[in-house]
Amino acid sequence: MKPDKKQLKFLQDYLQRKLTYRETFEEIYDHILSAIEQLPQQIQFEVAVNKILQTDFGGYDNLGKVEMASKKALVKESFKKFTVLFTAYFKFPYVLYTGGFFVLVYYLASHVKLEPMLLEGIFALSIVFPGIVTLIRLYYTGYTFLSTKKSARDRLFNNLGGIPVRIFVLINLFIFGTPLGWIATGAIGISILLTLALVYNFAFYKLYKAEFKMSITT
C-alpha cells in the first residue's frame, strides 16, 4: 500500500494528537510508513494504521508510554555522551590541549597584571556561552524542521546550559560573598575555573552539533 497525500496528512494529524516530541513522532511515523508499504492496497488506510500501532506499539492509547520510555532513553544517551565528551579533554591526546590552556592562563594570571573586570568579562562570556548555544539550537531545529514541536532533549539542554551560571552564583555569592570573589583564589583558582569553563563549553557545543547532525541524517 502506498499512501496518498490525504492519507499522509491523516497519519500526521493522528500521531500529532498523541505525541509530544519530535523524535518520537518521526520514529513512529517512519515506522508506520515502512510497515504499511508491505500491506495490500485494498486494506482501509485507517484500519491498517491502527493494526500496526496495536501490533508494534501496544495500540494508539499506549503511545504516551512508548514516548516516555523513548524520551528517557534519549536523555540518558545524550547525558552519557556529554560526560564522554567532557572527560575526553582530560585524557590523551586532548589532555595536552587542556594542559596547555591551563598553563597559558596560569602564566597570564600570575605574570601579567589583568584588570579584574577583564577577567570577569571573560568568565561571564564563558558561562553564558551554553545558554547562547541553547537558543541557537532552538532556532536551527525549528528552522530546519519547519516545526516548533518539542524535542525530548530540550530539558536536558536547558539544564546543561544553565549549570555554569548556577555554579558561578554558588561560588561567588554563597562561598565568597561577592561577584568578583573567584578572582581572589589567585592564579591557580583562575586557571582551574577558566579551564573547566572552556572544556565544558567545548563538550556542550559538540553535544549540540552531534544531536543536530543526527537529527538531520535520521
mmCIF file of C-alpha atoms in Angstrom:
data_model
loop_
_atom_site.group_PDB
_atom_site.id
_atom_site.type_symbol
_atom_site.label_atom_id
_atom_site.label_comp_id
_atom_site.label_asym_id
_atom_site.label_seq_id
_atom_site.Cartn_x
_atom_site.Cartn_y
_atom_site.Cartn_z
ATOM 1 C CA MET A 1 0.000 0.000 0.000
ATOM 2 C CA LYS A 2 1.284 3.434 -0.953
ATOM 3 C CA PRO A 3 -0.440 6.273 0.975
ATOM 4 C CA ASP A 4 -1.616 9.375 -0.883
ATOM 5 C CA LYS A 5 -1.282 12.960 0.399
ATOM 6 C CA LYS A 6 -4.628 12.885 2.176
ATOM 7 C CA GLN A 7 -3.741 9.678 3.998
ATOM 8 C CA LEU A 8 -0.323 11.029 4.973
ATOM 9 C CA LYS A 9 -1.994 14.140 6.387
ATOM 10 C CA PHE A 10 -4.388 11.956 8.353
ATOM 11 C CA LEU A 11 -1.495 9.963 9.793
ATOM 12 C CA GLN A 12 0.433 13.096 10.735
ATOM 13 C CA ASP A 13 -2.547 14.668 12.480
ATOM 14 C CA TYR A 14 -3.426 11.371 14.150
ATOM 15 C CA LEU A 15 0.033 10.997 15.661
ATOM 16 C CA GLN A 16 0.373 14.696 16.474
ATOM 17 C CA ARG A 17 -2.623 14.467 18.788
ATOM 18 C CA LYS A 18 -0.930 11.788 20.873
ATOM 19 C CA LEU A 19 2.801 12.505 20.643
ATOM 20 C CA THR A 20 4.632 15.460 22.160
ATOM 21 C CA TYR A 21 8.216 15.098 20.998
ATOM 22 C CA ARG A 22 9.643 15.381 17.506
ATOM 23 C CA GLU A 23 11.934 12.359 17.817
ATOM 24 C CA THR A 24 9.126 10.001 18.821
ATOM 25 C CA PHE A 25 6.796 11.364 16.173
ATOM 26 C CA GLU A 26 9.359 10.891 13.406
ATOM 27 C CA GLU A 27 10.324 7.414 14.574
ATOM 28 C CA ILE A 28 6.756 6.121 14.788
ATOM 29 C CA TYR A 29 5.663 7.944 11.637
ATOM 30 C CA ASP A 30 8.503 6.433 9.599
ATOM 31 C CA HIS A 31 7.889 3.018 11.146
ATOM 32 C CA ILE A 32 4.231 3.061 10.142
ATOM 33 C CA LEU A 33 5.008 4.183 6.596
ATOM 34 C CA SER A 34 7.565 1.408 6.195
ATOM 35 C CA ALA A 35 5.203 -1.203 7.602
ATOM 36 C CA ILE A 36 2.206 -0.047 5.602
ATOM 37 C CA GLU A 37 4.072 -0.433 2.312
ATOM 38 C CA GLN A 38 4.071 -4.171 2.931
ATOM 39 C CA LEU A 39 0.267 -4.334 3.175
ATOM 40 C CA PRO A 40 -2.106 -4.877 0.226
ATOM 41 C CA GLN A 41 -3.694 -1.773 -1.317
ATOM 42 C CA GLN A 42 -7.280 -2.863 -0.656
ATOM 43 C CA ILE A 43 -6.972 -2.569 3.142
ATOM 44 C CA GLN A 44 -8.511 0.607 4.546
ATOM 45 C CA PHE A 45 -5.723 3.017 5.497
ATOM 46 C CA GLU A 46 -7.052 3.898 8.966
ATOM 47 C CA VAL A 47 -7.527 0.231 9.797
ATOM 48 C CA ALA A 48 -4.004 -0.562 8.642
ATOM 49 C CA VAL A 49 -2.527 2.240 10.773
ATOM 50 C CA ASN A 50 -4.297 1.095 13.922
ATOM 51 C CA LYS A 51 -3.342 -2.507 13.255
ATOM 52 C CA ILE A 52 0.337 -1.544 13.032
ATOM 53 C CA LEU A 53 0.068 0.580 16.167
ATOM 54 C CA GLN A 54 -1.586 -2.277 18.036
ATOM 55 C CA THR A 55 0.923 -4.874 16.891
ATOM 56 C CA ASP A 56 4.128 -2.855 17.261
ATOM 57 C CA PHE A 57 3.357 -0.296 19.980
ATOM 58 C CA GLY A 58 0.540 -1.780 22.038
ATOM 59 C CA GLY A 59 -2.154 0.400 20.496
ATOM 60 C CA TYR A 60 -2.820 4.094 19.949
ATOM 61 C CA ASP A 61 -3.563 4.771 23.616
ATOM 62 C CA ASN A 62 -0.219 3.251 24.597
ATOM 63 C CA LEU A 63 1.814 5.730 22.538
ATOM 64 C CA GLY A 64 2.202 8.028 25.542
ATOM 65 C CA LYS A 65 4.006 5.315 27.499
ATOM 66 C CA VAL A 66 6.126 4.456 24.472
ATOM 67 C CA GLU A 67 7.093 8.103 24.132
ATOM 68 C CA MET A 68 8.072 8.473 27.791
ATOM 69 C CA ALA A 69 10.276 5.388 27.578
ATOM 70 C CA SER A 70 11.841 6.718 24.390
ATOM 71 C CA LYS A 71 12.442 10.129 25.972
ATOM 72 C CA LYS A 72 14.127 8.578 28.993
ATOM 73 C CA ALA A 73 16.431 6.563 26.743
ATOM 74 C CA LEU A 74 17.291 9.597 24.591
ATOM 75 C CA VAL A 75 18.071 11.783 27.602
ATOM 76 C CA LYS A 76 20.193 9.074 29.192
ATOM 77 C CA GLU A 77 22.084 8.549 25.945
ATOM 78 C CA SER A 78 22.671 12.287 25.457
ATOM 79 C CA PHE A 79 23.853 12.851 29.029
ATOM 80 C CA LYS A 80 26.218 9.907 28.740
ATOM 81 C CA LYS A 81 27.551 11.364 25.502
ATOM 82 C CA PHE A 82 28.116 14.715 27.203
ATOM 83 C CA THR A 83 30.102 13.128 30.034
ATOM 84 C CA VAL A 84 32.212 11.260 27.475
ATOM 85 C CA LEU A 85 32.853 14.488 25.562
ATOM 86 C CA PHE A 86 33.721 16.354 28.765
ATOM 87 C CA THR A 87 36.057 13.749 30.237
ATOM 88 C CA ALA A 88 37.780 13.273 26.865
ATOM 89 C CA TYR A 89 39.586 16.576 27.451
ATOM 90 C CA PHE A 90 41.317 15.038 30.450
ATOM 91 C CA LYS A 91 42.516 12.021 28.504
ATOM 92 C CA PHE A 92 45.206 11.653 25.874
ATOM 93 C CA PRO A 93 45.549 13.343 23.422
ATOM 94 C CA TYR A 94 43.113 16.165 24.328
ATOM 95 C CA VAL A 95 44.613 16.497 27.795
ATOM 96 C CA LEU A 96 47.643 18.059 26.104
ATOM 97 C CA TYR A 97 45.478 20.906 24.824
ATOM 98 C CA THR A 98 43.729 21.218 28.175
ATOM 99 C CA GLY A 99 47.040 21.333 29.987
ATOM 100 C CA GLY A 100 48.431 23.834 27.514
ATOM 101 C CA PHE A 101 45.479 26.154 28.015
ATOM 102 C CA PHE A 102 45.795 25.839 31.797
ATOM 103 C CA VAL A 103 49.489 26.738 31.676
ATOM 104 C CA LEU A 104 48.785 29.710 29.411
ATOM 105 C CA VAL A 105 46.065 31.063 31.692
ATOM 106 C CA TYR A 106 48.220 30.478 34.759
ATOM 107 C CA TYR A 107 51.119 32.355 33.177
ATOM 108 C CA LEU A 108 48.924 35.304 32.231
ATOM 109 C CA ALA A 109 47.229 35.377 35.627
ATOM 110 C CA SER A 110 50.499 35.220 37.548
ATOM 111 C CA HIS A 111 52.821 37.322 35.359
ATOM 112 C CA VAL A 112 50.544 39.780 33.585
ATOM 113 C CA LYS A 113 48.509 42.272 35.549
ATOM 114 C CA LEU A 114 44.981 41.729 34.275
ATOM 115 C CA GLU A 115 42.177 44.008 35.338
ATOM 116 C CA PRO A 116 39.536 42.233 37.457
ATOM 117 C CA MET A 117 36.767 43.463 35.162
ATOM 118 C CA LEU A 118 38.547 41.947 32.156
ATOM 119 C CA LEU A 119 38.747 38.588 33.905
ATOM 120 C CA GLU A 120 35.129 38.910 34.960
ATOM 121 C CA GLY A 121 34.111 39.678 31.384
ATOM 122 C CA ILE A 122 35.968 36.652 30.025
ATOM 123 C CA PHE A 123 34.463 34.372 32.638
ATOM 124 C CA ALA A 124 30.984 35.854 32.168
ATOM 125 C CA LEU A 125 31.200 35.173 28.440
ATOM 126 C CA SER A 126 32.255 31.603 29.100
ATOM 127 C CA ILE A 127 29.340 30.895 31.441
ATOM 128 C CA VAL A 128 26.669 32.366 29.162
ATOM 129 C CA PHE A 129 28.017 30.560 26.089
ATOM 130 C CA PRO A 130 25.991 27.359 26.745
ATOM 131 C CA GLY A 131 22.838 29.465 27.050
ATOM 132 C CA ILE A 132 23.577 31.096 23.699
ATOM 133 C CA VAL A 133 24.128 27.678 22.120
ATOM 134 C CA THR A 134 20.806 26.523 23.589
ATOM 135 C CA LEU A 135 18.992 29.425 21.919
ATOM 136 C CA ILE A 136 20.781 28.780 18.622
ATOM 137 C CA ARG A 137 19.788 25.117 18.873
ATOM 138 C CA LEU A 138 16.118 26.020 19.274
ATOM 139 C CA TYR A 139 16.272 28.368 16.300
ATOM 140 C CA TYR A 140 18.038 25.995 13.935
ATOM 141 C CA THR A 141 15.998 22.934 14.814
ATOM 142 C CA GLY A 142 12.783 24.900 14.324
ATOM 143 C CA TYR A 143 14.052 26.411 11.070
ATOM 144 C CA THR A 144 15.319 23.102 9.708
ATOM 145 C CA PHE A 145 12.292 21.005 10.607
ATOM 146 C CA LEU A 146 9.795 23.830 10.000
ATOM 147 C CA SER A 147 8.184 22.941 13.289
ATOM 148 C CA THR A 148 8.099 24.173 16.857
ATOM 149 C CA LYS A 149 7.406 20.681 18.157
ATOM 150 C CA LYS A 150 9.371 19.922 21.303
ATOM 151 C CA SER A 151 12.433 17.738 21.383
ATOM 152 C CA ALA A 152 12.840 15.045 24.011
ATOM 153 C CA ARG A 153 16.274 16.551 24.704
ATOM 154 C CA ASP A 154 15.078 20.128 25.287
ATOM 155 C CA ARG A 155 15.053 19.934 29.068
ATOM 156 C CA LEU A 156 18.471 18.278 29.177
ATOM 157 C CA PHE A 157 19.978 21.033 27.037
ATOM 158 C CA ASN A 158 18.296 23.707 29.129
ATOM 159 C CA ASN A 159 19.646 22.175 32.330
ATOM 160 C CA LEU A 160 23.159 21.719 30.965
ATOM 161 C CA GLY A 161 23.089 25.236 29.556
ATOM 162 C CA GLY A 162 22.175 26.680 32.945
ATOM 163 C CA ILE A 163 24.684 24.757 35.064
ATOM 164 C CA PRO A 164 27.621 27.194 34.552
ATOM 165 C CA VAL A 165 25.505 30.160 35.700
ATOM 166 C CA ARG A 166 24.305 28.272 38.773
ATOM 167 C CA ILE A 167 27.855 27.266 39.675
ATOM 168 C CA PHE A 168 29.036 30.843 39.157
ATOM 169 C CA VAL A 169 26.367 32.178 41.516
ATOM 170 C CA LEU A 170 27.110 29.449 44.058
ATOM 171 C CA ILE A 171 30.858 30.075 44.055
ATOM 172 C CA ASN A 172 30.732 33.854 44.151
ATOM 173 C CA LEU A 173 27.729 34.764 46.243
ATOM 174 C CA PHE A 174 27.449 31.852 48.643
ATOM 175 C CA ILE A 175 31.120 30.966 49.089
ATOM 176 C CA PHE A 176 32.953 34.260 48.554
ATOM 177 C CA GLY A 177 30.062 36.630 49.166
ATOM 178 C CA THR A 178 30.931 38.881 46.219
ATOM 179 C CA PRO A 179 30.528 38.697 42.410
ATOM 180 C CA LEU A 180 34.308 39.004 41.975
ATOM 181 C CA GLY A 181 35.171 36.546 44.729
ATOM 182 C CA TRP A 182 36.530 33.864 42.410
ATOM 183 C CA ILE A 183 39.350 36.190 41.356
ATOM 184 C CA ALA A 184 40.611 36.137 44.949
ATOM 185 C CA THR A 185 41.519 32.462 44.503
ATOM 186 C CA GLY A 186 44.674 33.621 42.722
ATOM 187 C CA ALA A 187 46.340 32.371 39.565
ATOM 188 C CA ILE A 188 45.664 28.696 40.343
ATOM 189 C CA GLY A 189 41.972 29.233 41.031
ATOM 190 C CA ILE A 190 41.514 31.447 37.986
ATOM 191 C CA SER A 191 43.288 28.913 35.769
ATOM 192 C CA ILE A 192 41.220 25.995 37.056
ATOM 193 C CA LEU A 193 37.893 27.789 36.668
ATOM 194 C CA LEU A 194 38.596 29.144 33.190
ATOM 195 C CA THR A 195 39.953 25.789 32.006
ATOM 196 C CA LEU A 196 36.896 23.942 33.304
ATOM 197 C CA ALA A 197 34.648 26.544 31.684
ATOM 198 C CA LEU A 198 36.406 26.108 28.339
ATOM 199 C CA VAL A 199 36.210 22.313 28.486
ATOM 200 C CA TYR A 200 32.541 22.450 29.481
ATOM 201 C CA ASN A 201 31.752 24.762 26.574
ATOM 202 C CA PHE A 202 33.567 22.589 24.046
ATOM 203 C CA ALA A 203 31.757 19.476 25.289
ATOM 204 C CA PHE A 204 28.391 21.240 25.269
ATOM 205 C CA TYR A 205 28.898 22.586 21.751
ATOM 206 C CA LYS A 206 29.968 19.169 20.473
ATOM 207 C CA LEU A 207 26.857 17.635 22.026
ATOM 208 C CA TYR A 208 24.718 20.202 20.214
ATOM 209 C CA LYS A 209 26.455 19.544 16.899
ATOM 210 C CA ALA A 210 26.173 15.774 17.321
ATOM 211 C CA GLU A 211 22.456 15.975 18.123
ATOM 212 C CA PHE A 212 21.741 18.301 15.220
ATOM 213 C CA LYS A 213 23.710 16.162 12.759
ATOM 214 C CA MET A 214 21.962 13.015 13.966
ATOM 215 C CA SER A 215 18.547 14.678 13.629
ATOM 216 C CA ILE A 216 19.316 15.643 10.032
ATOM 217 C CA THR A 217 20.522 12.202 8.990
ATOM 218 C CA THR A 218 17.825 10.127 10.695
#
